[in-house]
């Protein structure tokens, strides 16, 4: 895989993955494992496990691992930057808007309405990941806890 393709894939995931790490991981699994088949399911599961034991954001650690698997150190840097950059830029814009217009009733209503949408995205991603990795009752209980 070319670095530009790798960057485009992770920019897409970072730009569309709202809802936290589960949403990002669901998008990574869907795009890289299921649709394009550029990453094997075992490597993705390895990235998830590494992300869970390393300090910091799980999805970013997983993206770094996958980028490293695909293109070495440069791939790790590109995939990490691709997944983090859209959220960083979006937060800059939202912070600016909130600081200037957060007291306007219509804007305040918008910000209150975003919460339930984010919860729905997280639940959908958790369900998708759960179908793939929760294989028995014991692992289901552990995942729920």
mmCIF file of C-alpha atoms in Angstrom:
data_model
loop_
_atom_site.group_PDB
_atom_site.id
_atom_site.type_symbol
_atom_site.label_atom_id
_atom_site.label_comp_id
_atom_site.label_asym_id
_atom_site.label_seq_id
_atom_site.Cartn_x
_atom_site.Cartn_y
_atom_site.Cartn_z
ATOM 1 C CA UNK A 1 0.000 0.000 0.000
ATOM 2 C CA UNK A 2 1.300 3.459 -0.890
ATOM 3 C CA UNK A 3 1.754 6.057 1.853
ATOM 4 C CA UNK A 4 -0.737 8.379 0.163
ATOM 5 C CA UNK A 5 -3.344 5.607 0.180
ATOM 6 C CA UNK A 6 -2.577 4.871 3.827
ATOM 7 C CA UNK A 7 -2.908 8.566 4.683
ATOM 8 C CA UNK A 8 -6.201 8.817 2.782
ATOM 9 C CA UNK A 9 -7.637 5.755 4.545
ATOM 10 C CA UNK A 10 -6.797 7.028 8.036
ATOM 11 C CA UNK A 11 -7.843 10.606 7.258
ATOM 12 C CA UNK A 12 -11.199 9.186 6.165
ATOM 13 C CA UNK A 13 -11.497 7.164 9.377
ATOM 14 C CA UNK A 14 -10.434 10.129 11.499
ATOM 15 C CA UNK A 15 -12.825 12.491 9.732
ATOM 16 C CA UNK A 16 -15.882 10.231 9.929
ATOM 17 C CA UNK A 17 -15.274 8.429 13.224
ATOM 18 C CA UNK A 18 -17.290 10.444 15.711
ATOM 19 C CA UNK A 19 -18.127 8.816 19.015
ATOM 20 C CA UNK A 20 -14.834 7.896 20.569
ATOM 21 C CA UNK A 21 -12.541 4.909 20.268
ATOM 22 C CA UNK A 22 -15.227 2.317 19.586
ATOM 23 C CA UNK A 23 -16.520 4.288 16.626
ATOM 24 C CA UNK A 24 -13.007 4.694 15.232
ATOM 25 C CA UNK A 25 -12.195 1.027 15.768
ATOM 26 C CA UNK A 26 -15.444 0.015 14.085
ATOM 27 C CA UNK A 27 -14.600 2.151 11.078
ATOM 28 C CA UNK A 28 -11.051 0.753 10.944
ATOM 29 C CA UNK A 29 -12.366 -2.795 11.048
ATOM 30 C CA UNK A 30 -15.043 -2.108 8.458
ATOM 31 C CA UNK A 31 -12.773 -0.312 5.996
ATOM 32 C CA UNK A 32 -9.418 -2.046 6.403
ATOM 33 C CA UNK A 33 -10.428 -5.598 7.322
ATOM 34 C CA UNK A 34 -13.804 -6.169 5.712
ATOM 35 C CA UNK A 35 -14.027 -3.862 2.666
ATOM 36 C CA UNK A 36 -10.486 -3.418 1.330
ATOM 37 C CA UNK A 37 -9.002 -6.514 3.045
ATOM 38 C CA UNK A 38 -5.708 -4.653 3.466
ATOM 39 C CA UNK A 39 -5.410 -5.805 7.081
ATOM 40 C CA UNK A 40 -5.944 -9.340 8.334
ATOM 41 C CA UNK A 41 -8.457 -9.809 11.149
ATOM 42 C CA UNK A 42 -5.713 -11.246 13.376
ATOM 43 C CA UNK A 43 -3.541 -8.158 12.899
ATOM 44 C CA UNK A 44 -6.496 -5.918 13.673
ATOM 45 C CA UNK A 45 -7.263 -7.899 16.841
ATOM 46 C CA UNK A 46 -3.581 -7.612 17.781
ATOM 47 C CA UNK A 47 -3.790 -3.842 17.305
ATOM 48 C CA UNK A 48 -6.881 -3.671 19.526
ATOM 49 C CA UNK A 49 -5.138 -5.683 22.234
ATOM 50 C CA UNK A 50 -2.028 -3.501 22.053
ATOM 51 C CA UNK A 51 -4.177 -0.391 22.173
ATOM 52 C CA UNK A 52 -5.840 -1.632 25.333
ATOM 53 C CA UNK A 53 -2.632 -2.355 27.202
ATOM 54 C CA UNK A 54 -0.683 0.723 26.114
ATOM 55 C CA UNK A 55 -1.293 4.086 27.765
ATOM 56 C CA UNK A 56 -3.237 6.629 25.735
ATOM 57 C CA UNK A 57 -6.137 6.447 23.303
ATOM 58 C CA UNK A 58 -6.918 2.881 22.215
ATOM 59 C CA UNK A 59 -7.912 3.774 18.655
ATOM 60 C CA UNK A 60 -4.790 5.867 18.062
ATOM 61 C CA UNK A 61 -2.533 3.081 19.350
ATOM 62 C CA UNK A 62 -4.354 0.594 17.135
ATOM 63 C CA UNK A 63 -4.010 2.888 14.104
ATOM 64 C CA UNK A 64 -0.311 3.310 14.817
ATOM 65 C CA UNK A 65 0.115 -0.459 15.012
ATOM 66 C CA UNK A 66 -1.765 -1.026 11.757
ATOM 67 C CA UNK A 67 0.241 1.677 9.994
ATOM 68 C CA UNK A 68 3.440 0.056 11.230
ATOM 69 C CA UNK A 69 2.257 -3.340 10.029
ATOM 70 C CA UNK A 70 1.460 -1.933 6.591
ATOM 71 C CA UNK A 71 4.381 0.453 5.968
ATOM 72 C CA UNK A 72 6.852 0.392 8.861
ATOM 73 C CA UNK A 73 7.768 3.430 10.946
ATOM 74 C CA UNK A 74 6.716 5.950 8.302
ATOM 75 C CA UNK A 75 3.369 4.162 7.983
ATOM 76 C CA UNK A 76 2.896 4.405 11.752
ATOM 77 C CA UNK A 77 3.514 8.159 11.645
ATOM 78 C CA UNK A 78 1.190 8.664 8.671
ATOM 79 C CA UNK A 79 -1.646 6.561 10.116
ATOM 80 C CA UNK A 80 -1.379 8.244 13.520
ATOM 81 C CA UNK A 81 -1.399 11.700 11.960
ATOM 82 C CA UNK A 82 -4.284 10.755 9.689
ATOM 83 C CA UNK A 83 -6.506 9.562 12.500
ATOM 84 C CA UNK A 84 -5.708 12.466 14.869
ATOM 85 C CA UNK A 85 -5.596 15.454 12.503
ATOM 86 C CA UNK A 86 -9.315 15.670 11.571
ATOM 87 C CA UNK A 87 -10.446 15.574 15.214
ATOM 88 C CA UNK A 88 -7.847 18.169 16.164
ATOM 89 C CA UNK A 89 -8.938 20.558 13.421
ATOM 90 C CA UNK A 90 -12.621 19.977 14.195
ATOM 91 C CA UNK A 91 -12.063 20.738 17.887
ATOM 92 C CA UNK A 92 -10.334 24.002 16.977
ATOM 93 C CA UNK A 93 -13.346 25.067 14.906
ATOM 94 C CA UNK A 94 -15.968 23.886 17.430
ATOM 95 C CA UNK A 95 -14.143 25.564 20.315
ATOM 96 C CA UNK A 96 -14.072 28.836 18.425
ATOM 97 C CA UNK A 97 -17.778 28.583 17.562
ATOM 98 C CA UNK A 98 -18.751 27.621 21.092
ATOM 99 C CA UNK A 99 -16.768 30.447 22.659
ATOM 100 C CA UNK A 100 -18.399 33.025 20.369
ATOM 101 C CA UNK A 101 -21.904 31.645 19.830
ATOM 102 C CA UNK A 102 -22.505 29.145 22.660
ATOM 103 C CA UNK A 103 -25.062 31.342 24.397
ATOM 104 C CA UNK A 104 -27.294 31.722 21.319
ATOM 105 C CA UNK A 105 -30.337 29.470 21.976
ATOM 106 C CA UNK A 106 -30.229 27.757 18.565
ATOM 107 C CA UNK A 107 -26.537 26.951 18.895
ATOM 108 C CA UNK A 108 -26.949 25.773 22.505
ATOM 109 C CA UNK A 109 -29.731 23.439 21.319
ATOM 110 C CA UNK A 110 -27.480 22.066 18.623
ATOM 111 C CA UNK A 111 -24.744 21.260 21.128
ATOM 112 C CA UNK A 112 -27.286 19.515 23.401
ATOM 113 C CA UNK A 113 -28.550 17.452 20.459
ATOM 114 C CA UNK A 114 -25.123 16.184 19.474
ATOM 115 C CA UNK A 115 -24.855 14.052 22.639
ATOM 116 C CA UNK A 116 -27.551 11.480 21.760
ATOM 117 C CA UNK A 117 -26.190 11.178 18.220
ATOM 118 C CA UNK A 118 -22.724 10.385 19.550
ATOM 119 C CA UNK A 119 -24.170 7.753 21.918
ATOM 120 C CA UNK A 120 -25.934 6.091 18.978
ATOM 121 C CA UNK A 121 -22.710 5.964 16.963
ATOM 122 C CA UNK A 122 -20.847 4.432 19.918
ATOM 123 C CA UNK A 123 -23.529 1.772 20.446
ATOM 124 C CA UNK A 124 -23.539 0.856 16.743
ATOM 125 C CA UNK A 125 -19.747 0.508 16.700
ATOM 126 C CA UNK A 126 -19.779 -1.550 19.913
ATOM 127 C CA UNK A 127 -22.358 -3.886 18.405
ATOM 128 C CA UNK A 128 -20.328 -4.307 15.216
ATOM 129 C CA UNK A 129 -17.113 -5.016 17.133
ATOM 130 C CA UNK A 130 -18.931 -7.256 19.589
ATOM 131 C CA UNK A 131 -20.339 -9.447 16.830
ATOM 132 C CA UNK A 132 -16.811 -10.076 15.629
ATOM 133 C CA UNK A 133 -14.915 -10.579 18.892
ATOM 134 C CA UNK A 134 -17.420 -11.619 21.590
ATOM 135 C CA UNK A 135 -17.737 -15.325 20.946
ATOM 136 C CA UNK A 136 -19.131 -16.731 24.199
ATOM 137 C CA UNK A 137 -21.041 -15.756 27.317
ATOM 138 C CA UNK A 138 -17.910 -15.142 29.431
ATOM 139 C CA UNK A 139 -16.348 -12.740 26.958
ATOM 140 C CA UNK A 140 -19.735 -11.012 26.626
ATOM 141 C CA UNK A 141 -19.870 -10.404 30.366
ATOM 142 C CA UNK A 142 -16.306 -9.088 30.365
ATOM 143 C CA UNK A 143 -17.067 -6.765 27.434
ATOM 144 C CA UNK A 144 -20.223 -5.475 29.141
ATOM 145 C CA UNK A 145 -18.360 -4.722 32.361
#
